[in-house]
mmCIF file of C-alpha atoms and ligand atoms in Angstrom:
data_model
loop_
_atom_site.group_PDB
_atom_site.id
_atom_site.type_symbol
_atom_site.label_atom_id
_atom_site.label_comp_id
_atom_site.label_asym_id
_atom_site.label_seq_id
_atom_site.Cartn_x
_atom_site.Cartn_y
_atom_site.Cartn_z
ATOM 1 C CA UNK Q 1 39.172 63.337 101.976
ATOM 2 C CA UNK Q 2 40.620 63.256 98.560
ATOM 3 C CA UNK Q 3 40.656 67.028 98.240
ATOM 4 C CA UNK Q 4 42.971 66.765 101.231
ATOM 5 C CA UNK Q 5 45.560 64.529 100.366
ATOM 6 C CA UNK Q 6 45.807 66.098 97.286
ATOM 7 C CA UNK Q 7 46.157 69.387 99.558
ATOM 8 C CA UNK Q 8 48.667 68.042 101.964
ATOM 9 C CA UNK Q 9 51.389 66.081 98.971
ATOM 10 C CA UNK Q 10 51.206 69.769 97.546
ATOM 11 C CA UNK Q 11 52.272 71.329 100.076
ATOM 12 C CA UNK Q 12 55.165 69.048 100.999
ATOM 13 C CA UNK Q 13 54.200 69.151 104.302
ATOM 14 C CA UNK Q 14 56.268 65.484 104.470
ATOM 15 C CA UNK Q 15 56.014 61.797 103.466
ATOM 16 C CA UNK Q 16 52.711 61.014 102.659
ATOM 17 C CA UNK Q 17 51.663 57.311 102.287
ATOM 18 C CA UNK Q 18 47.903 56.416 101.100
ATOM 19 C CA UNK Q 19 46.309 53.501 101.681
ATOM 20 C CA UNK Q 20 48.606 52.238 103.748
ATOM 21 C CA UNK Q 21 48.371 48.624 105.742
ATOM 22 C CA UNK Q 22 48.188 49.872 109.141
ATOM 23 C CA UNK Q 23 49.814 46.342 109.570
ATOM 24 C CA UNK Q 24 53.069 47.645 108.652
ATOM 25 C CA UNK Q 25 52.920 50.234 111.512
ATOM 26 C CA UNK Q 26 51.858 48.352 114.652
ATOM 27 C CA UNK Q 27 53.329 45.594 116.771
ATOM 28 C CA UNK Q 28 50.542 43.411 116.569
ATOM 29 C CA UNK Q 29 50.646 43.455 112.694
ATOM 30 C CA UNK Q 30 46.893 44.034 112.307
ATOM 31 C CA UNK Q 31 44.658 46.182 111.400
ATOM 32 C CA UNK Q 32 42.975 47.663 108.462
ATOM 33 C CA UNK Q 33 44.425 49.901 105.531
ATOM 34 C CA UNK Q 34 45.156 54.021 106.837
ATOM 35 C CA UNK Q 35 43.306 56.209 103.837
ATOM 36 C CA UNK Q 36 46.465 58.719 104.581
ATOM 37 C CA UNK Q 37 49.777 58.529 106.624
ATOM 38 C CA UNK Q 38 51.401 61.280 107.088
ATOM 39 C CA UNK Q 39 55.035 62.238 108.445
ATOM 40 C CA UNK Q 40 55.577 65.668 109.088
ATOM 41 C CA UNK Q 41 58.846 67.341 108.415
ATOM 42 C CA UNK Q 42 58.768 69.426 111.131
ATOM 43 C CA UNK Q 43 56.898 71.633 113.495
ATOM 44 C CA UNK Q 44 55.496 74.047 111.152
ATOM 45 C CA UNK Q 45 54.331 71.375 108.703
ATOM 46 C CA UNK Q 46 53.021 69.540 111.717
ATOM 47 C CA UNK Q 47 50.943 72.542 112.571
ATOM 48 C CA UNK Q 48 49.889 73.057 108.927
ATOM 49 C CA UNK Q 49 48.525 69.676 108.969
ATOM 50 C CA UNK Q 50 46.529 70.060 112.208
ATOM 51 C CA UNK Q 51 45.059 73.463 111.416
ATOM 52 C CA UNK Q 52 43.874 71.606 107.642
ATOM 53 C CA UNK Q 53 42.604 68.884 110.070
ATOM 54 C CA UNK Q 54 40.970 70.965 112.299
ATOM 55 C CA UNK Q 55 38.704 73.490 109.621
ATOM 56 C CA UNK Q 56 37.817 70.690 107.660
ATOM 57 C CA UNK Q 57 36.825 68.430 111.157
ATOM 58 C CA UNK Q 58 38.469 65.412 109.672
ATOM 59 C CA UNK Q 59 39.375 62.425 111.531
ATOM 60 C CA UNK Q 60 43.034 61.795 112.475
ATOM 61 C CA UNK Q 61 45.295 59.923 115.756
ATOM 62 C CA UNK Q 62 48.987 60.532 116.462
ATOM 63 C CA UNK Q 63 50.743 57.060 116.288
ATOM 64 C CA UNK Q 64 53.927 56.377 117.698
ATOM 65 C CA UNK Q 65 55.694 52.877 117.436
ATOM 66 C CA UNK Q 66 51.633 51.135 117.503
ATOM 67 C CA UNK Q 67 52.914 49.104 120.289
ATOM 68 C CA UNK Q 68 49.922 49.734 122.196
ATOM 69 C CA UNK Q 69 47.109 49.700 120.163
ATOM 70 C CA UNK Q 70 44.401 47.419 118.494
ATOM 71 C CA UNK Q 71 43.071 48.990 114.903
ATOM 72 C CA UNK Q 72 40.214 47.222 113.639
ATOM 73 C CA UNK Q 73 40.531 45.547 110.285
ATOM 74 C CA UNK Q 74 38.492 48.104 108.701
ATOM 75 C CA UNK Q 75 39.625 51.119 106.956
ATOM 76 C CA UNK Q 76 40.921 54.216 108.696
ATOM 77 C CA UNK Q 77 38.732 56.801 107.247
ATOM 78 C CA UNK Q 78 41.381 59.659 108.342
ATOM 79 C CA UNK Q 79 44.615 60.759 108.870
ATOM 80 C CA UNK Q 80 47.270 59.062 110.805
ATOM 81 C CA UNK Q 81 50.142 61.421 112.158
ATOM 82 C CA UNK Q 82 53.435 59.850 112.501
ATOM 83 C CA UNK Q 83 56.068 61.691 114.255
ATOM 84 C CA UNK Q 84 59.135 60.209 113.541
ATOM 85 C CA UNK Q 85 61.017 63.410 112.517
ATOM 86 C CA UNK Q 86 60.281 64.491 116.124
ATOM 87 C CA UNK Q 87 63.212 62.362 117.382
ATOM 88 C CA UNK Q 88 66.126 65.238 118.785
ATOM 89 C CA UNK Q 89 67.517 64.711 122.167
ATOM 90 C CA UNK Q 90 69.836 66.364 124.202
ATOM 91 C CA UNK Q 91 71.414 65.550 127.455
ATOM 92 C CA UNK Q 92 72.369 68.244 130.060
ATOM 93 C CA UNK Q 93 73.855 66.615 133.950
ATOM 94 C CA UNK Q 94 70.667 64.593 134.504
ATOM 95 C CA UNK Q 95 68.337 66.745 132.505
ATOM 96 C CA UNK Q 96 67.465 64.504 129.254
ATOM 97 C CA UNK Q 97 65.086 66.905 126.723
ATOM 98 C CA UNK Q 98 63.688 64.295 123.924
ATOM 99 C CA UNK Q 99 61.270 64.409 121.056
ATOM 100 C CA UNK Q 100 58.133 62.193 120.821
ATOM 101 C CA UNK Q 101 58.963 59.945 118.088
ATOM 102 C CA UNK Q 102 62.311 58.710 119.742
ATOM 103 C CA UNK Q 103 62.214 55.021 120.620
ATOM 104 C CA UNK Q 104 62.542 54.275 124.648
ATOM 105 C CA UNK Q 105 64.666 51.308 124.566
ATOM 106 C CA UNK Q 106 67.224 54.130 122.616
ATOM 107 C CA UNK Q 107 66.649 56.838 124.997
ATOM 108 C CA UNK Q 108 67.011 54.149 128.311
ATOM 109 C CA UNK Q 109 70.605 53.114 126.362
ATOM 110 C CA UNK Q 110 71.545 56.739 126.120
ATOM 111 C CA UNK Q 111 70.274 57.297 129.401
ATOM 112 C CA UNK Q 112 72.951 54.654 130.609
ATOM 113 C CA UNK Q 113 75.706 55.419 128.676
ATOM 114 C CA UNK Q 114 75.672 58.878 130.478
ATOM 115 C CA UNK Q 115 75.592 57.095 133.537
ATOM 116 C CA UNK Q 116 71.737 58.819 134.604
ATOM 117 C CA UNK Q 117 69.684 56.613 136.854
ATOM 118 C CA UNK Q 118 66.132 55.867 136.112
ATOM 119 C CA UNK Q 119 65.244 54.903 132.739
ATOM 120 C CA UNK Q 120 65.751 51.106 133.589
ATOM 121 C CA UNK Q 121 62.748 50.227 133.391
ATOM 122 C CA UNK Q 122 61.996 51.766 129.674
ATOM 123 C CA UNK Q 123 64.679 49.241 128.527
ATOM 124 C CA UNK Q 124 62.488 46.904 127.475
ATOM 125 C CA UNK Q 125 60.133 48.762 126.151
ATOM 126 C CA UNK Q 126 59.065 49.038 122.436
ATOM 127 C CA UNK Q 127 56.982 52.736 121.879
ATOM 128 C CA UNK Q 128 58.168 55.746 121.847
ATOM 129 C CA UNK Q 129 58.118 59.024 123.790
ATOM 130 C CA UNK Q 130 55.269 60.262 122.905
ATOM 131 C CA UNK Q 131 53.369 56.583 123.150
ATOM 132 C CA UNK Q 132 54.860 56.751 127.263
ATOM 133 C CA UNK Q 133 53.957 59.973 128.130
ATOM 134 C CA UNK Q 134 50.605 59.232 126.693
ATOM 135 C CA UNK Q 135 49.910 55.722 127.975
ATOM 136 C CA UNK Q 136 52.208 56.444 131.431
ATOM 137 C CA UNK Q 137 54.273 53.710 130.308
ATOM 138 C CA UNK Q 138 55.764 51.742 133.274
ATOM 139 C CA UNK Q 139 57.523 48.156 134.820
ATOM 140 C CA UNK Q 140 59.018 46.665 137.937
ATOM 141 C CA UNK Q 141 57.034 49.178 139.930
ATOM 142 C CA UNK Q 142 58.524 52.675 138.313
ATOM 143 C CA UNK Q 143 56.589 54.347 135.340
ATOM 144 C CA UNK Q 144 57.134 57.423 133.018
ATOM 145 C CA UNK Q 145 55.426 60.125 135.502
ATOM 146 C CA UNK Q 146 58.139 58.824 138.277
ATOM 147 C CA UNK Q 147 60.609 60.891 136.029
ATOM 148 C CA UNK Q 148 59.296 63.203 134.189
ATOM 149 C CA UNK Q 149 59.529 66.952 134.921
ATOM 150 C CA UNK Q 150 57.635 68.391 131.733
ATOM 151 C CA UNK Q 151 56.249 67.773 128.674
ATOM 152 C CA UNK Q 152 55.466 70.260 125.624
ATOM 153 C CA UNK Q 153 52.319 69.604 123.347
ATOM 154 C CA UNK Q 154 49.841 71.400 121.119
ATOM 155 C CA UNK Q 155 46.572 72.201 122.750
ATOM 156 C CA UNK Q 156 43.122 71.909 120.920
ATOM 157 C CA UNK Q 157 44.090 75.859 119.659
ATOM 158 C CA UNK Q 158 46.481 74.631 118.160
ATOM 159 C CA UNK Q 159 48.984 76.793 120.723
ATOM 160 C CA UNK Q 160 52.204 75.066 121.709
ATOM 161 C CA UNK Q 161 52.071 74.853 125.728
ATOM 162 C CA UNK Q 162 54.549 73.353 128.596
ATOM 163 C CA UNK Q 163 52.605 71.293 131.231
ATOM 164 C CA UNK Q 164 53.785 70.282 134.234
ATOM 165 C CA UNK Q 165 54.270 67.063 136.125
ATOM 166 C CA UNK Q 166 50.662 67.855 137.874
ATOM 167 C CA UNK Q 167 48.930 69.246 134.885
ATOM 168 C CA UNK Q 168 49.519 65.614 133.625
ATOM 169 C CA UNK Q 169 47.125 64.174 136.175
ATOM 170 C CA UNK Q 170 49.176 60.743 135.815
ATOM 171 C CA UNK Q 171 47.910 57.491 137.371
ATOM 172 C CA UNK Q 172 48.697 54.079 136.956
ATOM 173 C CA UNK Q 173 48.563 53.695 132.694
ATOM 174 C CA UNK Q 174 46.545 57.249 132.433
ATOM 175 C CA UNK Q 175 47.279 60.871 131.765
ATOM 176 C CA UNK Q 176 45.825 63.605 131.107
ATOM 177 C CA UNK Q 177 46.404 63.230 126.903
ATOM 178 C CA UNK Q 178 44.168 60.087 127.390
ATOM 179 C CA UNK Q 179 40.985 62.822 127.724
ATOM 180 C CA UNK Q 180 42.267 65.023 125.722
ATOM 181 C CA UNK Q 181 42.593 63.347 122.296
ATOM 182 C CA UNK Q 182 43.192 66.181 119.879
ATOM 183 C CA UNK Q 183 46.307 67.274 121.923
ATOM 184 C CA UNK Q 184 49.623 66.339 120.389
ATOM 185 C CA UNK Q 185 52.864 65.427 122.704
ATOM 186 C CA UNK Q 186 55.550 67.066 120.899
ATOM 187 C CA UNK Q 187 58.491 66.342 123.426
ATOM 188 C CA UNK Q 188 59.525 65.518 127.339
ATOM 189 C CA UNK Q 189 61.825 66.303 129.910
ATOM 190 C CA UNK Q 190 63.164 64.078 132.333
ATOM 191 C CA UNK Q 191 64.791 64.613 135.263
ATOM 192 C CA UNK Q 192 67.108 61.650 136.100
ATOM 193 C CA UNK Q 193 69.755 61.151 138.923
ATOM 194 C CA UNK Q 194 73.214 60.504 138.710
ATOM 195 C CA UNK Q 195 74.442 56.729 138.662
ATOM 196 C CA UNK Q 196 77.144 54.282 137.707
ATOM 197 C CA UNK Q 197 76.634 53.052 134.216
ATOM 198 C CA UNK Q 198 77.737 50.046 134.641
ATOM 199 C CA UNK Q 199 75.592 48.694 137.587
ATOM 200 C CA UNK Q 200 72.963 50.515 135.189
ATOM 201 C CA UNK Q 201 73.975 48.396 132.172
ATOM 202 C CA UNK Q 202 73.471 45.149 134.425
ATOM 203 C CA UNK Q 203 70.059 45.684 135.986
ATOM 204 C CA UNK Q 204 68.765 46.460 132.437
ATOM 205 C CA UNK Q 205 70.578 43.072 131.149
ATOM 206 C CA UNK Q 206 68.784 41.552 133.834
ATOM 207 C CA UNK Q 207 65.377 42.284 133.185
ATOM 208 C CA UNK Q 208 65.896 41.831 129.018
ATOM 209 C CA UNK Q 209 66.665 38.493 130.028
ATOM 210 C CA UNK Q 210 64.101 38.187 132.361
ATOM 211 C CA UNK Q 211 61.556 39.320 129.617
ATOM 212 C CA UNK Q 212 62.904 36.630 127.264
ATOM 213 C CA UNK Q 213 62.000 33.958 129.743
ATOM 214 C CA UNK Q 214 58.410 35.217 130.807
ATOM 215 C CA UNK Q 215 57.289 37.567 127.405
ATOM 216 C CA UNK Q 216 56.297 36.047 124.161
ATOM 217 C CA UNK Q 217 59.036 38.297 122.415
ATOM 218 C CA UNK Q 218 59.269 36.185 119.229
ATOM 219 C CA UNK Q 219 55.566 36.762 117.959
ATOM 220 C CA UNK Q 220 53.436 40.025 117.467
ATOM 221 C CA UNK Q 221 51.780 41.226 120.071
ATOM 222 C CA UNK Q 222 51.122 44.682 121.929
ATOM 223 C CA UNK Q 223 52.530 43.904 125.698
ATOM 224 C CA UNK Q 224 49.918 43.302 128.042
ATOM 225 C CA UNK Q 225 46.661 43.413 127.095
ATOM 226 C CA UNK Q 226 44.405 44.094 130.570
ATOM 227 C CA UNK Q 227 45.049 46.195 133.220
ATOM 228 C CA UNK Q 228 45.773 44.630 136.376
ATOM 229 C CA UNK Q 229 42.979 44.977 138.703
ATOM 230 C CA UNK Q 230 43.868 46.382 142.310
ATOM 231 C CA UNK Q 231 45.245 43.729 144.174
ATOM 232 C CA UNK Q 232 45.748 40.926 141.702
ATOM 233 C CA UNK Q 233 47.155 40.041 138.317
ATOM 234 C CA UNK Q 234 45.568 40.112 134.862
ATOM 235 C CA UNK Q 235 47.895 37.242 133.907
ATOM 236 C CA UNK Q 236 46.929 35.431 136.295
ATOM 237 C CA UNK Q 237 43.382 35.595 136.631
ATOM 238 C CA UNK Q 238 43.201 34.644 132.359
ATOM 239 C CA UNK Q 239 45.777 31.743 133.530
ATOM 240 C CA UNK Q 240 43.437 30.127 136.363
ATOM 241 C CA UNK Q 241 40.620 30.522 134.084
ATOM 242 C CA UNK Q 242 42.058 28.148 131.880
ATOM 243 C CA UNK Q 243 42.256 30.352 128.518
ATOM 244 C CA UNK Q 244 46.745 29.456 128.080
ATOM 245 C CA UNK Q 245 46.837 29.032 124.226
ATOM 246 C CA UNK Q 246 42.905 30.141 123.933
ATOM 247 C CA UNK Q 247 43.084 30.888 119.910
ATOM 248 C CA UNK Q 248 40.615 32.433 117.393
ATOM 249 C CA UNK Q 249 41.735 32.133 113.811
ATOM 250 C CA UNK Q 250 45.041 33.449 113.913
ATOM 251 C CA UNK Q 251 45.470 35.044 117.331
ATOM 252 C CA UNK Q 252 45.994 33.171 120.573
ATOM 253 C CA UNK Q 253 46.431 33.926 124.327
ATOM 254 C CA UNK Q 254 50.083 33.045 124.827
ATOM 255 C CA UNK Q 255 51.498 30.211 126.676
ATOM 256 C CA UNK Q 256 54.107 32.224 128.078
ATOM 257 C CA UNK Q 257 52.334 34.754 129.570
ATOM 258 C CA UNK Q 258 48.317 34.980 129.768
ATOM 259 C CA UNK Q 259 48.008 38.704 130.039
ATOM 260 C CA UNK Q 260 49.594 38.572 125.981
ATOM 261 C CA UNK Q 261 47.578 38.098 122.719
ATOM 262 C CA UNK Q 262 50.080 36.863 120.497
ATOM 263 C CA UNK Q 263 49.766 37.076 116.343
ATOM 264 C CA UNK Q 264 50.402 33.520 115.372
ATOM 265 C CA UNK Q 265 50.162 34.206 111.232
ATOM 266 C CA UNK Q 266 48.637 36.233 109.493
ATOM 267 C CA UNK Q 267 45.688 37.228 112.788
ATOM 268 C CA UNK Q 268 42.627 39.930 112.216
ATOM 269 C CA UNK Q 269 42.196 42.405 114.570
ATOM 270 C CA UNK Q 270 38.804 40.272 114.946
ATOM 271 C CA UNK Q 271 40.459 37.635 115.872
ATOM 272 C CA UNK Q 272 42.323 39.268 118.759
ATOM 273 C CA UNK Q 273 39.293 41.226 119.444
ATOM 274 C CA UNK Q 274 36.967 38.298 119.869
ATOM 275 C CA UNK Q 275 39.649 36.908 122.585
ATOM 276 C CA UNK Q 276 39.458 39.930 124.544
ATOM 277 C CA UNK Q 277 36.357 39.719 124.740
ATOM 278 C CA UNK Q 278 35.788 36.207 125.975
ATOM 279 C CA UNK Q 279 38.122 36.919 128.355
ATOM 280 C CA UNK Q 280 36.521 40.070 129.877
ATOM 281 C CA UNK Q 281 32.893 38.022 129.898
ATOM 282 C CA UNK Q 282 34.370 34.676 131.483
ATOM 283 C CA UNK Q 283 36.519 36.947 134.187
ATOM 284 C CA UNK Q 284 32.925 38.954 134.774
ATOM 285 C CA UNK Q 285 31.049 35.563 135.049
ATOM 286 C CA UNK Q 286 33.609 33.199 137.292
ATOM 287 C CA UNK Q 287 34.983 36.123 139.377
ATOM 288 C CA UNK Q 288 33.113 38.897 139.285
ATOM 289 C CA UNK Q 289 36.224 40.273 138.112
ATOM 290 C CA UNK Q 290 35.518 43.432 135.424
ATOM 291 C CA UNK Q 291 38.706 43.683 133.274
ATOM 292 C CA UNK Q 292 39.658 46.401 131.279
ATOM 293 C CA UNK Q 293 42.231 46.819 128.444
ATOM 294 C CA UNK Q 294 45.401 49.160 128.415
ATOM 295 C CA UNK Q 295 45.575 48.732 124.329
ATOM 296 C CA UNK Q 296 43.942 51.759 122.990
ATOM 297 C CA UNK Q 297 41.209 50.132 120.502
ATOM 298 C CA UNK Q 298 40.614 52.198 117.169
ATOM 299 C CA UNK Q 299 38.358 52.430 114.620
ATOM 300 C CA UNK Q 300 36.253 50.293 116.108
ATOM 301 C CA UNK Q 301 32.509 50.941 115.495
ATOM 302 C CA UNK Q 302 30.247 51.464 118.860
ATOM 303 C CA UNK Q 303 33.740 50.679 120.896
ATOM 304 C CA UNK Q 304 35.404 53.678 123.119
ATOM 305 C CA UNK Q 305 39.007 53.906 122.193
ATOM 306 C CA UNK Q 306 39.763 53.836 126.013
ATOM 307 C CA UNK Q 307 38.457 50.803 128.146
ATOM 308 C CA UNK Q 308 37.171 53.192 130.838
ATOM 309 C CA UNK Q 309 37.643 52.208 134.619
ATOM 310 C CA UNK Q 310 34.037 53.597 134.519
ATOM 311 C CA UNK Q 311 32.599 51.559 132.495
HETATM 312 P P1 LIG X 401 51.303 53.799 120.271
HETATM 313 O O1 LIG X 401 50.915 52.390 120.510
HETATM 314 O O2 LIG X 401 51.665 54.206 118.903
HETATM 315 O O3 LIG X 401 50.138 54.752 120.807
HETATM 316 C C1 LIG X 401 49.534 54.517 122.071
HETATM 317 C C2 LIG X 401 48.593 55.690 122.343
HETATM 318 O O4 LIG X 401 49.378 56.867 122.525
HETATM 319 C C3 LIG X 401 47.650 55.978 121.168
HETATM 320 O O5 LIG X 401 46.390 56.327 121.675
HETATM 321 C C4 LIG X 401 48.287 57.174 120.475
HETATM 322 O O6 LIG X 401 47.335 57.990 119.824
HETATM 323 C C5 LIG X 401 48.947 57.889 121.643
HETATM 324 N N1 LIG X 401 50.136 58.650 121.231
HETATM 325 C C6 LIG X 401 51.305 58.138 120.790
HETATM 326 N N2 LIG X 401 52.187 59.134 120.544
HETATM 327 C C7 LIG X 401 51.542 60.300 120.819
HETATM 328 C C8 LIG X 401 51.903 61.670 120.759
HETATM 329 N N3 LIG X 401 53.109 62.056 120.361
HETATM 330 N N4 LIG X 401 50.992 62.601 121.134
HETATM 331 C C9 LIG X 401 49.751 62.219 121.538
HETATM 332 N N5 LIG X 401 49.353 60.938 121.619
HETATM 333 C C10 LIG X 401 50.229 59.990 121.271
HETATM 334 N N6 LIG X 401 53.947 49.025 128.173
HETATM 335 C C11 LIG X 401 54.265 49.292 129.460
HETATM 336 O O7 LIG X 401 53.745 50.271 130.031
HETATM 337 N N7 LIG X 401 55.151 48.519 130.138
HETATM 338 C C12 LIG X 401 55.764 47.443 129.584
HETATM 339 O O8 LIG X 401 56.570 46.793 130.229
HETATM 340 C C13 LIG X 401 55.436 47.144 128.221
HETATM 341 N N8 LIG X 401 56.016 46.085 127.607
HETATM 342 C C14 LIG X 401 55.691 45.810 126.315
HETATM 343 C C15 LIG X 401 56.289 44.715 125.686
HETATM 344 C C16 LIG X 401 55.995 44.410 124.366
HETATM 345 C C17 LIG X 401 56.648 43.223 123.715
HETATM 346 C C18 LIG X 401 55.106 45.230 123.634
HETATM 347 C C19 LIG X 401 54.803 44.941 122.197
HETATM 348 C C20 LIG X 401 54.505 46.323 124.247
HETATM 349 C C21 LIG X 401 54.788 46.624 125.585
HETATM 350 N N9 LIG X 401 54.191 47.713 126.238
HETATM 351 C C22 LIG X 401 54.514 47.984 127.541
HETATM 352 C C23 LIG X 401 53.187 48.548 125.541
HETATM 353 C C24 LIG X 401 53.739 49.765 124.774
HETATM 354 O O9 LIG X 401 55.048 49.491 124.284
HETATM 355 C C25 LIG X 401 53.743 51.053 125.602
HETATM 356 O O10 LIG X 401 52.444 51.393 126.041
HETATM 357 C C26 LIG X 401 54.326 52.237 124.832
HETATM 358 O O11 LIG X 401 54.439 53.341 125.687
HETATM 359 C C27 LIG X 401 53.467 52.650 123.634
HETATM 360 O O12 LIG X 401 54.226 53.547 122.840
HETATM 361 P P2 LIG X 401 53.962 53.687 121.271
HETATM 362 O O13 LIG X 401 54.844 54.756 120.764
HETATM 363 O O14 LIG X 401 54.067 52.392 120.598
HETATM 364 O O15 LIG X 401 52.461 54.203 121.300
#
């Protein structure tokens, strides 16, 4: 791993940060330390890295603003991508073209401003492109694969390929990336409809304010941390089980909203992890409810990085 890091500061490939707090590069503001960060310049440094990664098997993730993932408090034996050079955009009628590392609640403003319907609902959103396209990021009943025409990633050959809407088998919080982890989302396209920026401007003022009354916005935390279960609420199942303001160490289930693990100083990812779990076994036990969580969880020894539906 050393031989590598050496490899990849000498060949400038971008900023390279070692042993970095993963803390400082999730919304929870957890996890362990990242034996390498790296932040590509570009495309062809990006693909310089992944081809190093790739002969010398070495393990790596692509993280975008860690809004939607859990690390565990142990070291990341690997390489974590960050693509925040990926971050062009460019608007043509109602076609917006966007690089993964640009932040939603940007794009949904610039959306707006050019008066395109549709991107509402990203507005309050704190990941990035590539973070939505992966996770199908979504609210008030309209997600990222209700807009998007195409997005462009690298394949496991390291070949740079445009997949349609369908090729990205999307469901409610899944796509296709989600089975495919080695694949990298380089950039979307949306296809948007024409609208009056103004009304636009209100229904996204709307629901920010409505998220300041119902979201425990002024502590870390990761969004929602189950999926709902067809037919009923995560939030509300955790709430009628009693588990409001459930804490371990320094993480706690909100008071606000019972489908959020909020960071009340200083948490371990332990801490948040051993919530999850208590909720998952008491929802099992008193409902027969199985819950599963939309966080992705990594680096976390004999745990699958996706919650699977399957499980
Ligand atoms: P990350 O958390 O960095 O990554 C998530 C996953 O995507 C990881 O597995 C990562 O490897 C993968 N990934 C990221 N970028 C790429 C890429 N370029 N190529 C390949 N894989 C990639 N989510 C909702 O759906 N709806 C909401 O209303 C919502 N509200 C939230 C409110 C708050 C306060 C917070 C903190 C979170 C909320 N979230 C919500 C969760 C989160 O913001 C979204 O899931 C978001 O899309 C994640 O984007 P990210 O860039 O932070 O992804």
């Amino acid at each position: 791993m050393q031989d590598v890091i050496k490899e990849i500061i000498a060949l400038h490939l971008g900023k390279v940060l070692i042993n970095e707090k993963l803390s400082n590069h999730t919304t929870y503001r957890v996890g362990g330390k990242a034996r390498c960060i790296c932040i590509p310049k570009g495309i062809d440094e990006l693909l310089t890295l992944l081809k190093i990664i790739k002969e010398r098997k070495i393990k790596h993730i692509i993280l975008g603003n860690g809004s939607n993932v859990l690390f565990s408090d142990e070291i990341y034996d690997g390489i974590v991508i960050k693509l925040d050079n990926f971050n062009k955009i460019s608007i043509n009628n109602n076609i917006i073209v966007v690089g993964a590392g640009y932040p939603l609640i940007r794009l949904s403003n610039d959306a707006m401003r050019n008066s395109l319907k549709g991107m509402e609902f990203m507005g309050g959103i704190p990941g990035t492109v590539g973070g939505a396209v992966f996770m199908n990021a979504g609210a008030y009943g309209e997600d990222t694969a209700s807009i998007i025409q195409s997005v462009k990633i690298i394949n496991s050959d390291l070949d740079i390929v445009e997949l349609s809407k369908d090729d990205m088998k999307y469901s409610y919080r899944t796509s296709l990336l989600q089975d495919h982890l080695d694949f990298v989302c380089l950039e979307a396209t949306f296809k948007l409809t024409k609208g009056n920026s103004e009304e636009i401007a209100n229904i996204m003022k709307e629901r920010r304010e409505q998220r300041k009354l119902s979201q425990p916005l002024n502590y870390p935390s990761a969004g929602s941390v189950f999926r709902n279960p067809s037919g009923m609420y995560a939030g509300k199942l955790i709430e009628d089980m009693g588990l409001k303001g459930f804490t371990v160490g320094k993480a706690m289930v909100s008071m606000k909203h019972a489908n959020f693990i909020i960071n009340i100083g200083n948490a371990k990812a332990s801490d948040i992890k051993k919530i999850i779990d208590t909720i998952k076994i008491k929802a099992l036990s008193k409902y027969n409810v199985r819950l599963h969580v939309e966080q992705r969880l990594i680096n976390w020894v004999g745990v699958s990085e996706k919650d699977k539906e399957e499980d």
